[in-house]
Amino acid sequence: MVEHGDIRVVHRGGSKINFREPVITNDSSFLLCASGECVKVFSTSTEECIHDLRGHTDLVTGVLLKPSNHLQVYSCSADGTVRLWDFTDGILIKTYVIGYPIYSIYASPDHEGIIFIVTPMLSDKRSELFQLVAVHLPQSGDQLVEARELSAVLSDVSSNPAAITIGRGVCSHHCCHQHTILNCYILKSEILPQGNKKGGRNTFTCVACHPKDDCIATGHEDGKIRLWRNFNHKKEYTYTTLHWHHSAVSSLRFTPEGTNLLSGGVESVLVQWRYNQESQRDFLPRLGAAITHITISPDGALFCTSHSDNKITIIQSCVKVSAVIQGLVKGDVRTDLMVDPRSKAMVLNGKPGHLQFYSLQRDKLLYNLDIVQQEYIHESGLQQFEVVKAAFDASGNWLATVEERKQKAAELELNLKLWEFDEQTQSFVLNTTISAPHEAQITAMCFCHAADSQTTMLVSTSKDGHFKAWQLATPARPSWSCDFVGAYHGLVPKCCCFSADGSLLAVSFQEVVTVWSPSSWELLTTLSQPPGAIRDLCFGRLSCSKYLLGTTASNLLCCWNLLTCSLEWSTSMDTSLLLADPFSENMAAFCCQAGCTDLFVFKPSEPRPLFSHKAVCSGKVTRAVFAPREDMLESCEESSQWLNCSQLYFLTQYMDLMTFITKAEEDRLMASSKQLVIDDSVAMTPFYLLLGKHRQQQQENQDTLSTLSAERTPLPQGSVAIKELLQTPAHVLPSTSFLCSMFVQSLLISVTDSREESKHAEEEMESEKEEEDSEGEMESSTSRPREASLAGHATETAALALTKAQARELRRVKKLDHSWLSGLLDS
Amino acid sequence: MGEFKVHRVRFFDYMPSAIRAMAFNRQSERLAVARADGAVEIFNFSDNYFQEKVIPGQDSRAVEALCWVDQRLFSGGLNGEITEYDLENLKPRYTVAAYGGPIWTISSNNQGTMLALGCEDGTVKMFEVLAEKVQFQRNFDRQKGRIISLSWHPSGTLIAAGMMDMIRVFDAETGHATHRLLVERGVGASKSREVVVWSVAFLSDHTIISGDSAGKVQIWDGVTGTLLRTHLVTKWDVLALSVSQDQSSLVAGTSEGTVIQFQLISSTVGQQDKEWVRTRTFKNHSHDVRALAHTETAVVSGGMDTQLVVRPLLDKVEKNTQESSLRKIVFPHRSLVCCAKKAGLLLFQFPEHLELWRLGESEGHGKPGDSLTVKTKPEKLIQLKRKGEDHICCSALSPCGGWMAYSTVSSVRLYRLQYNNNNIGITKVSRLPKDLCSVHQLCFSSDSSKLFASSSHSSVIVVALNQQECTYLHTLKPKSSSRQPVHLLFASEDGKWLATANTDCEIHIYNLDKLKLHCTVPVYSSYPTAIAIHPLTSNLVVVHADQQIFEYSLEKKEYTEWSRKLQKLGLHSLWLERDTPVTHITFNSRNPAHIILHDMFMFCIIDQSLPLPEAKTLLYNQMTLRSVPEPERIRHSHAFKICKNFQHLLCVRLLEDHSLVVVERPLLDIMSQLPAPVRQKKFAT
């Protein structure tokens, strides 16, 4: 067996967006949230994902706006790096390599150039203990920076980001082991921790610092909120208790002005407390699911709450829900993972009683289909109808669902529903409801996949010992009815499977596989490989359609040849899931071994696996699906060919949706997200400085002019360019031809500007300005004059890898030079 | 531990009275508490919160407010009179009518020269405090509506007065109102009801803090007369306010039974401007909190539910010490039950009357832990109503059950009881010696031939009793010049000794044969809470308020060997941490090494023959001892055998027939007799 290093297991699509607290940008237009291995940038007004910030190779564990530049954002990840991004353009600016997994990230406005991260104890690799570490980010022009200047601030902290907060010069947290002590440290300018311990009688769940006052709010397991004050004295700290929540407070936030305190918990009610007038509270109820995080935009206008059902709600001034960003709902998945043939969306259980259609390509929840069509009652212990099985036919015209309710001391209630796709409404419409289709639970259900068959057929197997075939009868209005009831020696059928052409139906009865002809309902043959009941059945496809594969409970994977009706080969493996790729002849088998799951991809015709991956994840994998790709990969490597036309997604024990990605694909994705490269080849000459400064001032002039909207031209003698020209010693001046163009430009700048303005559309103008802002501010943060000699130095700029914005600017300036300079030179 | 037949008595319907007012004297660390029946109690906070003095109430006197001026205690009541108390003789010294209708509040200035009274008729009356009395000085401008609360500015120049719907600030020199602060009424239905400013506090920085019936605690600027902050703390009334000495902390008591603390805190470190922030909430009461005192380290609260609660502020005291534990004082620290050992009778003392009960009898014997069937039920023999206005302050029943005596502040009454068959005859002894008029404690000798009554200046009057009459014998006087009252009396079984303890912590032993002072026990700094003389060895056992135990040999006039050993080893820390005092000591005549004593939550048999518990041994080991096999028990057992089977004990006595009488008063029974508290919304109801 070969291990393939270039195929990785990644989080892609359907990842949690409620994993960590999101960040709202300063202008409240974007919401940044950690999602799997990337940071997603959502628009707060349209709910759309604008782009992903890709680059991390493990789970992103924190997002933080850079305190000194509001257009850049830090993200930290368990892969041991902190990355700095320009989120408006989605550009990776810098990567700081820390070298240890990072669990959360904090910054203090008082500490320039320092971020605080939580890592496992450096000495202890078992990663049970965590410490808060201050990282001095080195000021270097390189894109990949090793940040080795770490200094431990606090030890024995919790990896939960809600457990630590950094306020005005104060850092407070509660220990991960004894959840009853709140530690508060005064961060002096040189980061000297001053411990102040205080006991609380109850377990802390979260902590928040007041932005202006010395006040720390803590949330507790019993639903109380305590406001601690006076903690700079060793003993005379004091606290106020607020109590509204009836169970644990999961998140606490102060508004930026400190006038309000927001809290949320499992009640799914956002509570707003007036600071210093705590008897007055406001509520925003019915948010749908338990609140896990609360974020407030820097101007305090937008609140955003993350919910346990993978949802982010954006709330305007605590009264109105303005947008809902819904991720993949990960509740109790009872159905298999399926792919809707029409929308290519993944389908699985969503909200209670619903099926969710989730687009993996766009990483977006398309819609929820209400299957049960009954009100869900939020009460623990109440048995309600649940969707347990669902199946699509090949064309996506029909959807069959099974819902069941099992109440104590009552009969099983079963409903088989058949849904027809309505072209007009572009959604599924209920066609037939068959109540009590079987007398016991339905174990498997499948449609006949033959694309050319005239009649659509559905087969369901049940624990009552029968399998039933359902067919669409066509009187005036088509509806479904039972066509055939089959049984085999009173045994209980477990799985059923149609062959690719629809000519054969295989139904497993414990350890016997029976093969039926659906056209005549004749038992063709029986295949059996005792001992052990059959767990999974799969027909081979395309070139391997003569094979039928099955896994048994006694850890056997068998392959029968249907032409000879004999066992072709078998191998001993504890297969938890066998899956056929509908787009190739490949099959995937997930094997559970020693607490981990291994994946084998193979062709039924040859018993040697195409691909194997050990320890895909911990725990058992019971749900997986092959999803079609939008654009095929052209990988020629044998081991990654199986990923060419489809992609394998699987759900782990912890409901994480994972997939496999090849190195090439990853590189391609990375390449699509641009990276800013700063060229270091330019030496720091006075000439360089002159040009750089000039360029900067030119920009400033433009800015002031455009803001004032004054059409006044600066006087020639007052122009900086002229001053520069006259005051600089002659031996360091550049060539006269260049100075000439510069001089001319300084004279004509306002005119070109106004022309530019008239040319460009308004919004483009704005976006450009923003870019310029961001570049300017980045310069100040890296305190290094950036190369900016775009004014006509084609030889130099050629060496640069330019961003789109820069290229556009260059083109513009170039054009200008030619049109005006040539005329002048001629005269 | 020994086996006893136990009379478990639950028919003593003792009902403490609600707390109305409180005043804390910071110099002497004494808290004066006034109850609804007019009784005033003095608690000594420096000596384990011991209730050192009780001044019984009077029917016509309802104390609304208490006030200390130096060491003098004044009270004002709804009968319109100011009363000064004589703390040495435990009775009112004099009363002065204020002529302003009921007095709602009384307050003295910091200098201790003036008393200000708030009266029903709307006047603030100023009384000058003279050496022997108080003298009316002047009236302030008369206002419409009663004056409910008063507070002096520490400089003594201004007075804030809480009234209906407003607070007025008076100039103490001129008597004119300088400010009128209008207090907003409650919202909703209570809009039409005028708001009562139940309490005001005037701070030295001219901040006025008020608590009112609309549930608000308001902070006013006293210079400009403007409202600074409103804290709505309850739906009901804020009844009491108290400010700490350094004026950085404030507590407010509400009708919901909560006490809310406010603290003066600067919002950011190192800044000067501070503001009052609501911080902690204490809920230790089920009913109205009527009175509050903010001591240096604790908040003391009391109210309708009759309990006095001392809630330490954990930021001011060391953690996990005796000081940091919450204390609830429910029962008085003296015995209200008298037991006739020979006759099996119980005398219960109520403020209004006395009840004489005969204990029930049971038949047969059972295993330890069994409850026996009652053959004859306990029977109430006599209910004796007191005469006059004054409440009963002490009572006694002779061991033979033939005599009964009680005393009020003004008179002593002695009754002869005669039992023939089922009839009971009670005759009042008409002629008592003249000296026997105002006593603090009564006690009969064991052969019922003498009555001892403690009188003023720690003296004891001895009266001889016989069938026909009672005659004055002698007055025993201590050598010391203590003016404090005697609060404990004990006559020895053999009739030879009489021990007295007074509130100066002195214990005197008198020889009754010679009728003179035998000796004085070395003075220990803490109050004796119970004294007893051993019938055989004539050793005096004393338990103090700080839970220390001493044994003093009367013959040798020195501490016994056992007592020295105990002091050397020290008492177990769990013993010292108990928060109720031992109120009675008896001895077991069958086993002379046994001392039986009890407090509110346990009774204990100290076996002097067993080794004393070390600091590390388990103090409460009765249950574990039961589980170990017989031979090992001796190794594990120690002198303190503690029984917690009975709770809320008022009395534990050993009868002549070696059965134990245990008088319990479950707190639930007391709670159930209280009026219904204000309605509060409870979550999920």
CSV table of N, CA, C and O in Angstrom, one decimal, chain A residues 290-333:
chain,number,residue,atom,x,y,z
A,290,ALA,N,-29.3,28.6,20.4
A,290,ALA,CA,-28.5,29.1,21.5
A,290,ALA,C,-27.4,30.0,21.0
A,290,ALA,O,-26.8,29.7,20.0
A,291,ILE,N,-27.2,31.1,21.7
A,291,ILE,CA,-26.2,32.1,21.3
A,291,ILE,C,-24.8,31.6,21.8
A,291,ILE,O,-24.7,31.2,23.0
A,292,THR,N,-23.8,31.6,20.9
A,292,THR,CA,-22.5,31.1,21.3
A,292,THR,C,-21.5,32.3,21.4
A,292,THR,O,-20.6,32.2,22.2
A,293,HIS,N,-21.6,33.2,20.5
A,293,HIS,CA,-20.7,34.4,20.6
A,293,HIS,C,-21.5,35.6,20.3
A,293,HIS,O,-22.5,35.6,19.6
A,294,ILE,N,-21.1,36.7,20.8
A,294,ILE,CA,-21.6,38.0,20.5
A,294,ILE,C,-20.5,38.9,20.0
A,294,ILE,O,-19.4,39.0,20.7
A,295,THR,N,-20.7,39.6,18.9
A,295,THR,CA,-19.7,40.6,18.5
A,295,THR,C,-20.4,41.9,18.2
A,295,THR,O,-21.6,41.9,17.8
A,296,ILE,N,-19.7,43.0,18.5
A,296,ILE,CA,-20.2,44.3,18.2
A,296,ILE,C,-19.3,45.0,17.3
A,296,ILE,O,-18.1,45.0,17.5
A,297,SER,N,-19.9,45.7,16.4
A,297,SER,CA,-19.0,46.5,15.4
A,297,SER,C,-18.4,47.6,16.2
A,297,SER,O,-18.9,48.1,17.2
A,298,PRO,N,-17.2,48.1,15.6
A,298,PRO,CA,-16.5,49.1,16.4
A,298,PRO,C,-17.3,50.4,16.6
A,298,PRO,O,-17.0,51.1,17.5
A,299,ASP,N,-18.2,50.7,15.7
A,299,ASP,CA,-19.0,51.9,15.9
A,299,ASP,C,-20.3,51.6,16.8
A,299,ASP,O,-21.0,52.5,17.1
A,300,GLY,N,-20.5,50.3,17.1
A,300,GLY,CA,-21.6,50.0,18.0
A,300,GLY,C,-22.9,49.9,17.3
A,300,GLY,O,-23.9,49.7,18.0
A,301,ALA,N,-22.9,50.1,16.0
A,301,ALA,CA,-24.2,50.1,15.3
A,301,ALA,C,-24.7,48.7,15.0
A,301,ALA,O,-25.9,48.4,15.0
A,302,LEU,N,-23.8,47.8,14.8
A,302,LEU,CA,-24.2,46.4,14.4
A,302,LEU,C,-23.8,45.4,15.5
A,302,LEU,O,-22.7,45.5,16.1
A,303,PHE,N,-24.7,44.5,15.9
A,303,PHE,CA,-24.4,43.4,16.7
A,303,PHE,C,-24.4,42.2,15.9
A,303,PHE,O,-25.2,42.2,14.9
A,304,CYS,N,-23.7,41.2,16.3
A,304,CYS,CA,-23.8,40.0,15.5
A,304,CYS,C,-23.7,38.8,16.5
A,304,CYS,O,-22.8,38.9,17.4
A,305,THR,N,-24.6,37.9,16.4
A,305,THR,CA,-24.6,36.8,17.3
A,305,THR,C,-24.3,35.5,16.5
A,305,THR,O,-24.9,35.3,15.5
A,306,SER,N,-23.5,34.6,17.1
A,306,SER,CA,-23.3,33.3,16.5
A,306,SER,C,-24.2,32.4,17.2
A,306,SER,O,-24.3,32.5,18.4
A,307,HIS,N,-24.7,31.4,16.5
A,307,HIS,CA,-25.6,30.5,17.2
A,307,HIS,C,-25.1,29.1,17.0
A,307,HIS,O,-24.3,28.8,16.1
A,308,SER,N,-25.7,28.2,17.9
A,308,SER,CA,-25.2,26.9,17.9
A,308,SER,C,-25.6,26.1,16.7
A,308,SER,O,-25.0,25.1,16.4
A,309,ASP,N,-26.6,26.5,15.9
A,309,ASP,CA,-26.9,25.8,14.7
A,309,ASP,C,-26.1,26.4,13.5
A,309,ASP,O,-26.6,26.4,12.3
A,310,ASN,N,-24.9,26.9,13.7
A,310,ASN,CA,-24.0,27.3,12.7
A,310,ASN,C,-24.6,28.5,11.9
A,310,ASN,O,-24.7,28.5,10.7
A,311,LYS,N,-25.0,29.5,12.6
A,311,LYS,CA,-25.7,30.6,12.0
A,311,LYS,C,-25.1,31.9,12.6
A,311,LYS,O,-24.8,31.9,13.8
A,312,ILE,N,-25.0,32.9,11.8
A,312,ILE,CA,-24.7,34.2,12.4
A,312,ILE,C,-25.8,35.1,12.0
A,312,ILE,O,-26.3,35.2,10.9
A,313,THR,N,-26.3,35.8,13.1
A,313,THR,CA,-27.4,36.8,12.9
A,313,THR,C,-26.8,38.2,13.0
A,313,THR,O,-26.0,38.4,14.0
A,314,ILE,N,-27.1,39.0,12.1
A,314,ILE,CA,-26.6,40.4,12.2
A,314,ILE,C,-27.8,41.3,12.7
A,314,ILE,O,-28.9,41.2,12.1
A,315,ILE,N,-27.6,42.0,13.7
A,315,ILE,CA,-28.7,42.8,14.3
A,315,ILE,C,-28.4,44.2,14.3
A,315,ILE,O,-27.2,44.6,14.6
A,316,GLN,N,-29.3,45.0,13.9
A,316,GLN,CA,-29.1,46.4,13.8
A,316,GLN,C,-29.6,47.1,15.1
A,316,GLN,O,-30.8,47.0,15.4
A,317,SER,N,-28.8,47.7,15.8
A,317,SER,CA,-29.0,48.5,17.0
A,317,SER,C,-30.0,47.7,18.0
A,317,SER,O,-30.9,48.3,18.5
A,318,CYS,N,-29.7,46.5,18.1
A,318,CYS,CA,-30.4,45.7,19.1
A,318,CYS,C,-31.9,45.6,19.0
A,318,CYS,O,-32.6,45.2,19.9
A,319,VAL,N,-32.4,45.9,17.8
A,319,VAL,CA,-33.9,45.8,17.7
A,319,VAL,C,-34.3,45.0,16.5
A,319,VAL,O,-35.3,44.3,16.5
A,320,LYS,N,-33.4,45.0,15.4
A,320,LYS,CA,-33.9,44.4,14.2
A,320,LYS,C,-32.9,43.4,13.7
A,320,LYS,O,-31.7,43.8,13.6
A,321,VAL,N,-33.3,42.2,13.4
A,321,VAL,CA,-32.4,41.3,12.7
A,321,VAL,C,-32.3,41.7,11.2
A,321,VAL,O,-33.3,41.7,10.5
A,322,SER,N,-31.1,42.1,10.8
A,322,SER,CA,-31.1,42.6,9.4
A,322,SER,C,-30.5,41.5,8.5
A,322,SER,O,-30.8,41.6,7.3
A,323,ALA,N,-29.8,40.6,8.9
A,323,ALA,CA,-29.3,39.6,8.0
A,323,ALA,C,-29.0,38.3,8.8
A,323,ALA,O,-28.7,38.3,10.0
A,324,VAL,N,-29.1,37.2,8.1
A,324,VAL,CA,-28.8,35.9,8.7
A,324,VAL,C,-27.9,35.1,7.8
A,324,VAL,O,-28.2,35.0,6.6
A,325,ILE,N,-26.7,34.8,8.3
A,325,ILE,CA,-25.8,34.0,7.5
A,325,ILE,C,-25.9,32.6,8.0
A,325,ILE,O,-25.5,32.3,9.2
A,326,GLN,N,-26.3,31.7,7.2
A,326,GLN,CA,-26.6,30.3,7.7
A,326,GLN,C,-25.5,29.4,7.1
A,326,GLN,O,-25.4,29.3,5.9
A,327,GLY,N,-24.8,28.7,7.9
A,327,GLY,CA,-23.9,27.7,7.5
A,327,GLY,C,-24.6,26.3,7.4
A,327,GLY,O,-25.8,26.2,7.6
A,328,LEU,N,-23.8,25.3,7.3
A,328,LEU,CA,-24.4,24.0,7.2
A,328,LEU,C,-24.9,23.6,8.6
A,328,LEU,O,-24.1,23.7,9.6
A,329,VAL,N,-26.2,23.3,8.8
A,329,VAL,CA,-26.7,22.9,10.1
A,329,VAL,C,-26.2,21.5,10.4
A,329,VAL,O,-26.4,20.6,9.7
A,330,LYS,N,-25.5,21.4,11.6
A,330,LYS,CA,-25.0,20.1,12.0
A,330,LYS,C,-25.7,19.7,13.2
A,330,LYS,O,-25.3,19.9,14.3
A,331,GLY,N,-26.8,19.0,13.0
A,331,GLY,CA,-27.5,18.5,14.2
A,331,GLY,C,-27.3,17.0,14.2
A,331,GLY,O,-26.2,16.5,13.9
A,332,ASP,N,-28.3,16.3,14.5
A,332,ASP,CA,-28.3,14.9,14.5
A,332,ASP,C,-28.6,14.4,13.1
A,332,ASP,O,-29.8,14.5,12.6
A,333,VAL,N,-27.6,14.0,12.3
A,333,VAL,CA,-27.9,13.5,10.9
A,333,VAL,C,-28.3,12.1,10.9
A,333,VAL,O,-27.6,11.2,11.4
